[in-house]
mmCIF file of C-alpha atoms in Angstrom:
data_model
loop_
_atom_site.group_PDB
_atom_site.id
_atom_site.type_symbol
_atom_site.label_atom_id
_atom_site.label_comp_id
_atom_site.label_asym_id
_atom_site.label_seq_id
_atom_site.Cartn_x
_atom_site.Cartn_y
_atom_site.Cartn_z
ATOM 1 C CA MET Y 30 -0.774 -0.239 -0.085
ATOM 2 C CA ARG Y 31 2.316 2.350 1.148
ATOM 3 C CA ARG Y 32 4.690 1.270 -2.924
ATOM 4 C CA LEU Y 33 1.425 2.261 -4.456
ATOM 5 C CA LEU Y 34 1.136 5.712 -2.893
ATOM 6 C CA LEU Y 35 4.659 6.614 -2.506
ATOM 7 C CA LEU Y 36 4.265 5.942 -7.095
ATOM 8 C CA LEU Y 37 0.563 7.798 -7.477
ATOM 9 C CA LEU Y 38 2.217 10.513 -5.400
ATOM 10 C CA LEU Y 39 6.062 10.916 -7.502
ATOM 11 C CA LEU Y 40 2.911 10.491 -10.668
ATOM 12 C CA TRP Y 41 1.765 13.871 -9.271
ATOM 13 C CA GLU Y 42 4.907 15.583 -8.883
ATOM 14 C CA ALA Y 43 6.108 14.916 -12.579
ATOM 15 C CA GLN Y 44 2.700 15.299 -13.424
ATOM 16 C CA SER Y 45 2.386 19.325 -11.857
ATOM 17 C CA ARG Y 46 6.261 20.124 -13.162
ATOM 18 C CA ALA Y 47 5.349 19.110 -16.621
ATOM 19 C CA PRO Y 48 5.253 22.414 -18.892
ATOM 20 C CA SER Y 49 1.899 22.931 -19.692
ATOM 21 C CA ARG Y 50 0.264 23.756 -23.800
ATOM 22 C CA PRO Y 51 1.537 27.430 -24.600
ATOM 23 C CA ASN Y 52 -0.687 29.966 -25.656
ATOM 24 C CA PHE Y 53 0.159 30.729 -30.016
ATOM 25 C CA VAL Y 54 -0.490 34.303 -31.146
ATOM 26 C CA LEU Y 55 0.690 34.311 -34.741
ATOM 27 C CA ILE Y 56 0.600 37.342 -37.061
ATOM 28 C CA VAL Y 57 1.734 37.808 -40.910
ATOM 29 C CA ALA Y 58 2.064 41.176 -41.935
ATOM 30 C CA ASP Y 59 1.126 41.840 -45.575
ATOM 31 C CA ASP Y 60 4.185 43.593 -48.124
ATOM 32 C CA LEU Y 61 5.864 44.164 -45.437
ATOM 33 C CA GLY Y 62 10.007 44.447 -45.602
ATOM 34 C CA ILE Y 63 13.257 42.971 -43.390
ATOM 35 C CA GLY Y 64 13.592 47.244 -43.539
ATOM 36 C CA ASP Y 65 10.456 48.111 -42.875
ATOM 37 C CA PRO Y 66 10.248 47.304 -38.845
ATOM 38 C CA GLY Y 67 12.473 49.790 -36.523
ATOM 39 C CA CYS Y 68 14.233 46.354 -35.136
ATOM 40 C CA TYR Y 69 15.941 45.663 -38.539
ATOM 41 C CA GLY Y 70 17.405 49.419 -38.480
ATOM 42 C CA ASN Y 71 14.624 51.820 -40.007
ATOM 43 C CA LYS Y 72 14.898 54.727 -38.406
ATOM 44 C CA THR Y 73 11.957 56.595 -40.485
ATOM 45 C CA LEU Y 74 9.238 54.408 -39.258
ATOM 46 C CA ARG Y 75 8.251 53.985 -35.359
ATOM 47 C CA THR Y 76 7.093 50.513 -35.130
ATOM 48 C CA PRO Y 77 7.676 50.270 -31.222
ATOM 49 C CA ASN Y 78 5.286 46.897 -31.176
ATOM 50 C CA ILE Y 79 6.583 45.435 -33.214
ATOM 51 C CA ASP Y 80 10.768 45.913 -31.891
ATOM 52 C CA ARG Y 81 8.755 45.431 -28.876
ATOM 53 C CA LEU Y 82 9.181 41.399 -29.712
ATOM 54 C CA ALA Y 83 12.749 42.114 -30.292
ATOM 55 C CA GLU Y 84 14.095 42.986 -27.434
ATOM 56 C CA GLU Y 85 11.789 40.917 -25.526
ATOM 57 C CA GLY Y 86 12.479 37.444 -27.241
ATOM 58 C CA VAL Y 87 14.722 35.982 -29.882
ATOM 59 C CA LYS Y 88 15.437 38.112 -33.390
ATOM 60 C CA LEU Y 89 16.302 35.998 -36.548
ATOM 61 C CA THR Y 90 18.028 37.822 -39.582
ATOM 62 C CA GLN Y 91 17.721 34.518 -42.472
ATOM 63 C CA HIS Y 92 14.371 34.314 -41.734
ATOM 64 C CA LEU Y 93 12.363 33.770 -46.104
ATOM 65 C CA ALA Y 94 9.462 33.423 -46.688
ATOM 66 C CA ALA Y 95 8.619 29.786 -48.706
ATOM 67 C CA SER Y 96 7.575 32.285 -52.191
ATOM 68 C CA PRO Y 97 7.763 35.934 -52.973
ATOM 69 C CA LEU Y 98 3.379 36.418 -53.263
ATOM 70 C CA CYS Y 99 1.026 36.655 -50.948
ATOM 71 C CA THR Y 100 -0.470 33.212 -51.207
ATOM 72 C CA PRO Y 101 1.890 31.175 -52.080
ATOM 73 C CA SER Y 102 3.557 32.284 -49.050
ATOM 74 C CA ARG Y 103 0.277 31.853 -46.582
ATOM 75 C CA ALA Y 104 -0.425 29.085 -47.490
ATOM 76 C CA ALA Y 105 3.140 27.200 -46.276
ATOM 77 C CA PHE Y 106 3.101 29.584 -43.591
ATOM 78 C CA MET Y 107 -0.461 27.624 -42.850
ATOM 79 C CA THR Y 108 1.121 23.764 -43.893
ATOM 80 C CA GLY Y 109 4.303 24.043 -42.983
ATOM 81 C CA ARG Y 110 4.744 22.373 -47.286
ATOM 82 C CA TYR Y 111 6.412 24.777 -50.109
ATOM 83 C CA PRO Y 112 3.186 25.878 -52.269
ATOM 84 C CA VAL Y 113 3.675 23.802 -55.078
ATOM 85 C CA ARG Y 114 2.296 20.724 -52.309
ATOM 86 C CA SER Y 115 -0.811 23.007 -52.004
ATOM 87 C CA GLY Y 116 -3.339 23.125 -55.077
ATOM 88 C CA GLN Y 117 -5.047 19.764 -55.609
ATOM 89 C CA LEU Y 118 -7.898 20.548 -52.688
ATOM 90 C CA LEU Y 119 -10.924 19.077 -55.071
ATOM 91 C CA ASN Y 120 -9.304 16.118 -55.830
ATOM 92 C CA VAL Y 121 -8.433 15.210 -52.419
ATOM 93 C CA LEU Y 122 -12.454 15.799 -51.666
ATOM 94 C CA GLU Y 123 -13.228 13.051 -54.141
ATOM 95 C CA GLU Y 124 -10.770 10.792 -53.225
ATOM 96 C CA LEU Y 125 -12.435 11.093 -49.449
ATOM 97 C CA GLN Y 126 -15.713 11.060 -51.269
ATOM 98 C CA LEU Y 127 -16.366 14.323 -49.150
ATOM 99 C CA THR Y 128 -18.029 16.455 -52.192
ATOM 100 C CA ASN Y 129 -20.882 16.503 -51.793
ATOM 101 C CA LYS Y 130 -20.548 17.462 -47.291
ATOM 102 C CA THR Y 131 -18.361 19.957 -48.446
ATOM 103 C CA LEU Y 132 -18.691 23.576 -48.856
ATOM 104 C CA VAL Y 133 -15.877 25.015 -51.315
ATOM 105 C CA TYR Y 134 -15.606 28.517 -51.170
ATOM 106 C CA PHE Y 135 -13.045 30.576 -53.400
ATOM 107 C CA THR Y 136 -12.138 34.222 -53.125
ATOM 108 C CA SER Y 137 -9.451 37.030 -53.071
ATOM 109 C CA ASP Y 138 -8.578 39.468 -50.767
ATOM 110 C CA GLN Y 139 -8.612 42.659 -53.067
ATOM 111 C CA GLY Y 140 -7.588 43.526 -56.705
ATOM 112 C CA ALA Y 141 -4.914 42.807 -58.600
ATOM 113 C CA HIS Y 142 -1.846 45.399 -57.920
ATOM 114 C CA VAL Y 143 -1.443 46.664 -61.013
ATOM 115 C CA GLU Y 144 0.804 49.615 -60.640
ATOM 116 C CA GLU Y 145 4.194 48.325 -61.859
ATOM 117 C CA VAL Y 146 5.011 49.466 -65.490
ATOM 118 C CA THR Y 147 6.864 48.503 -67.054
ATOM 119 C CA ALA Y 148 9.108 51.794 -69.367
ATOM 120 C CA LYS Y 149 7.202 50.196 -72.866
ATOM 121 C CA GLY Y 150 4.537 50.931 -70.819
ATOM 122 C CA GLU Y 151 3.419 47.013 -70.004
ATOM 123 C CA ARG Y 152 1.655 46.263 -66.801
ATOM 124 C CA HIS Y 153 2.385 44.158 -64.740
ATOM 125 C CA GLY Y 154 0.884 41.959 -61.414
ATOM 126 C CA GLY Y 155 -2.469 41.001 -62.378
ATOM 127 C CA SER Y 156 -5.699 42.016 -64.383
ATOM 128 C CA ASN Y 157 -8.807 43.877 -62.960
ATOM 129 C CA GLY Y 158 -10.786 43.562 -66.102
ATOM 130 C CA ILE Y 159 -12.293 46.166 -67.327
ATOM 131 C CA PHE Y 160 -12.698 48.011 -63.490
ATOM 132 C CA LYS Y 161 -10.046 51.063 -62.586
ATOM 133 C CA GLY Y 162 -7.570 50.680 -60.156
ATOM 134 C CA GLY Y 163 -6.199 47.754 -58.290
ATOM 135 C CA LYS Y 164 -4.435 46.814 -54.672
ATOM 136 C CA GLY Y 165 -4.168 50.026 -52.420
ATOM 137 C CA ASN Y 166 -7.807 51.667 -53.755
ATOM 138 C CA ASN Y 167 -11.097 51.999 -53.734
ATOM 139 C CA TRP Y 168 -12.158 52.328 -57.251
ATOM 140 C CA GLU Y 169 -13.880 48.101 -58.394
ATOM 141 C CA GLY Y 170 -10.348 46.981 -59.841
ATOM 142 C CA GLY Y 171 -9.553 47.207 -56.242
ATOM 143 C CA ILE Y 172 -12.726 45.753 -54.472
ATOM 144 C CA ARG Y 173 -14.424 43.614 -57.458
ATOM 145 C CA VAL Y 174 -12.695 39.858 -56.783
ATOM 146 C CA PRO Y 175 -13.713 36.633 -57.729
ATOM 147 C CA GLY Y 176 -16.291 35.098 -55.133
ATOM 148 C CA LEU Y 177 -16.940 31.093 -56.670
ATOM 149 C CA LEU Y 178 -19.143 28.095 -53.836
ATOM 150 C CA ARG Y 179 -19.755 25.144 -54.626
ATOM 151 C CA TRP Y 180 -21.491 22.444 -53.037
ATOM 152 C CA PRO Y 181 -23.114 19.760 -55.298
ATOM 153 C CA GLY Y 182 -26.931 18.819 -54.612
ATOM 154 C CA VAL Y 183 -27.097 22.036 -51.976
ATOM 155 C CA LEU Y 184 -26.343 24.439 -54.661
ATOM 156 C CA PRO Y 185 -27.533 25.136 -57.656
ATOM 157 C CA ALA Y 186 -24.486 24.442 -60.443
ATOM 158 C CA GLY Y 187 -24.338 27.021 -63.191
ATOM 159 C CA LEU Y 188 -25.400 30.190 -61.594
ATOM 160 C CA GLU Y 189 -25.162 33.642 -61.838
ATOM 161 C CA ILE Y 190 -25.943 36.261 -58.966
ATOM 162 C CA ALA Y 191 -25.240 40.352 -59.766
ATOM 163 C CA GLU Y 192 -26.738 41.349 -56.326
ATOM 164 C CA PRO Y 193 -24.074 42.825 -54.184
ATOM 165 C CA THR Y 194 -22.264 40.847 -51.662
ATOM 166 C CA SER Y 195 -18.474 40.827 -49.890
ATOM 167 C CA ASN Y 196 -16.552 38.365 -47.912
ATOM 168 C CA MET Y 197 -17.109 39.273 -44.310
ATOM 169 C CA ASP Y 198 -20.503 37.141 -45.392
ATOM 170 C CA ILE Y 199 -18.746 34.133 -44.910
ATOM 171 C CA PHE Y 200 -18.341 34.236 -41.015
ATOM 172 C CA PRO Y 201 -22.237 34.169 -40.824
ATOM 173 C CA THR Y 202 -22.760 31.610 -43.471
ATOM 174 C CA VAL Y 203 -19.838 29.422 -42.209
ATOM 175 C CA ALA Y 204 -20.858 29.756 -38.294
ATOM 176 C CA LYS Y 205 -24.280 28.887 -39.175
ATOM 177 C CA LEU Y 206 -24.129 26.098 -41.171
ATOM 178 C CA ALA Y 207 -21.924 24.894 -38.645
ATOM 179 C CA GLY Y 208 -24.783 25.864 -36.148
ATOM 180 C CA SER Y 209 -22.543 28.365 -33.681
ATOM 181 C CA GLN Y 210 -24.019 31.287 -31.950
ATOM 182 C CA LEU Y 211 -22.789 34.888 -33.804
ATOM 183 C CA PRO Y 212 -21.346 37.257 -30.821
ATOM 184 C CA GLU Y 213 -23.866 39.308 -29.763
ATOM 185 C CA ASP Y 214 -21.177 41.137 -28.023
ATOM 186 C CA ARG Y 215 -20.860 43.452 -31.314
ATOM 187 C CA ILE Y 216 -21.256 44.104 -34.972
ATOM 188 C CA ILE Y 217 -22.058 41.249 -37.033
ATOM 189 C CA ASP Y 218 -21.593 43.108 -40.605
ATOM 190 C CA GLY Y 219 -22.302 40.040 -43.461
ATOM 191 C CA ARG Y 220 -25.180 38.396 -43.972
ATOM 192 C CA ASP Y 221 -25.529 34.818 -44.494
ATOM 193 C CA LEU Y 222 -25.492 33.818 -47.600
ATOM 194 C CA MET Y 223 -27.565 30.165 -48.291
ATOM 195 C CA PRO Y 224 -31.095 31.614 -48.702
ATOM 196 C CA LEU Y 225 -29.553 34.158 -51.637
ATOM 197 C CA LEU Y 226 -27.185 31.074 -53.291
ATOM 198 C CA GLN Y 227 -30.259 28.531 -52.416
ATOM 199 C CA GLY Y 228 -33.130 31.134 -54.580
ATOM 200 C CA GLU Y 229 -34.628 30.744 -51.253
ATOM 201 C CA THR Y 230 -34.583 35.280 -51.976
ATOM 202 C CA GLN Y 231 -34.685 37.126 -54.956
ATOM 203 C CA ARG Y 232 -31.923 40.220 -52.783
ATOM 204 C CA SER Y 233 -28.800 40.422 -50.973
ATOM 205 C CA ASP Y 234 -29.957 41.113 -47.619
ATOM 206 C CA HIS Y 235 -27.180 44.546 -48.177
ATOM 207 C CA GLU Y 236 -28.537 47.875 -48.290
ATOM 208 C CA PHE Y 237 -25.341 49.502 -47.807
ATOM 209 C CA LEU Y 238 -22.004 48.213 -48.403
ATOM 210 C CA PHE Y 239 -18.861 50.479 -47.292
ATOM 211 C CA HIS Y 240 -15.491 50.938 -48.740
ATOM 212 C CA TYR Y 241 -12.837 51.591 -46.526
ATOM 213 C CA CYS Y 242 -9.203 51.650 -47.190
ATOM 214 C CA ASN Y 243 -7.443 51.646 -43.530
ATOM 215 C CA PHE Y 244 -9.487 53.726 -41.094
ATOM 216 C CA TYR Y 245 -10.468 56.440 -43.675
ATOM 217 C CA LEU Y 246 -14.132 55.905 -45.774
ATOM 218 C CA ASN Y 247 -13.989 56.351 -48.988
ATOM 219 C CA ALA Y 248 -16.831 54.546 -51.370
ATOM 220 C CA VAL Y 249 -20.125 53.888 -50.412
ATOM 221 C CA ARG Y 250 -22.448 50.927 -52.368
ATOM 222 C CA TRP Y 251 -26.119 51.830 -51.840
ATOM 223 C CA HIS Y 252 -28.984 48.974 -52.996
ATOM 224 C CA PRO Y 253 -32.276 49.709 -52.911
ATOM 225 C CA PRO Y 254 -35.303 48.311 -51.593
ATOM 226 C CA ASN Y 255 -37.110 47.188 -54.265
ATOM 227 C CA SER Y 256 -34.859 47.947 -56.589
ATOM 228 C CA GLU Y 257 -32.244 46.032 -59.295
ATOM 229 C CA SER Y 258 -30.123 48.485 -59.270
ATOM 230 C CA GLN Y 259 -26.862 49.587 -57.479
ATOM 231 C CA LEU Y 260 -25.690 53.276 -56.642
ATOM 232 C CA PRO Y 261 -22.514 54.029 -56.607
ATOM 233 C CA GLY Y 262 -22.248 57.491 -55.491
ATOM 234 C CA ARG Y 263 -20.827 60.698 -53.436
ATOM 235 C CA LEU Y 264 -21.664 60.390 -50.194
ATOM 236 C CA ARG Y 265 -20.979 63.839 -48.493
ATOM 237 C CA LEU Y 266 -19.378 64.403 -44.840
ATOM 238 C CA PRO Y 267 -19.816 66.206 -42.693
ATOM 239 C CA GLY Y 268 -17.267 69.177 -42.963
ATOM 240 C CA GLY Y 269 -17.516 69.397 -47.216
ATOM 241 C CA SER Y 270 -15.724 66.188 -48.458
ATOM 242 C CA ALA Y 271 -16.688 63.349 -50.762
ATOM 243 C CA LEU Y 272 -16.135 60.332 -51.429
ATOM 244 C CA GLN Y 273 -15.168 59.776 -54.900
ATOM 245 C CA ARG Y 274 -17.294 57.053 -56.784
ATOM 246 C CA SER Y 275 -17.185 53.661 -55.997
ATOM 247 C CA VAL Y 276 -16.488 52.545 -60.178
ATOM 248 C CA ASP Y 277 -16.558 53.331 -63.057
ATOM 249 C CA GLY Y 278 -19.644 55.658 -64.136
#
């Protein structure tokens, strides 16, 4: 009996000394160069919170991104694999017989980067189709992005919807499909897309969509009730300043 008690005591002591699992906060900046933070030598920009991480932790000076492009680099960050190993998602769903049980969503975080122009006037970086502008501004080319959703047996194939929608809508849509409650302590600007996607309604639940660049409100899109119009326009702010049009007109 004494041996058993001694063994239990030793096991309890060993367990109490075992390190607990840590919390994780992973931060990835977009298009941030190694010369931007102060802790890497920048004397102009003030980055006190980033510098604090260096002061209180470890700084890597030969840290390499897996790709010089946004999406492949993020894929490598989230999977621990070179980007060339990713991209067979639909085939894998078929192999696992999960196609009819899986909602697949594809989009982009913003319009293409089109500011790079060669000496011959050729634009590089991507295409925003007929729309003016691109990454970094609120012209239509900067905010109009692909939106594709596939769920065989649940969503109709080949359907096109011209109603205004947003990538903010994905969070409440997925939350409802997963049976989760939306947070009640904050405003959720997105809307559940399923009624629109399944044809239960012909209208988007968005009457207004506001377009910000950082903290600045640049444009607004108005979809009047009982109308098929989507009206880009100018919003007059207190003080007399006006917002730009949100689409080419």
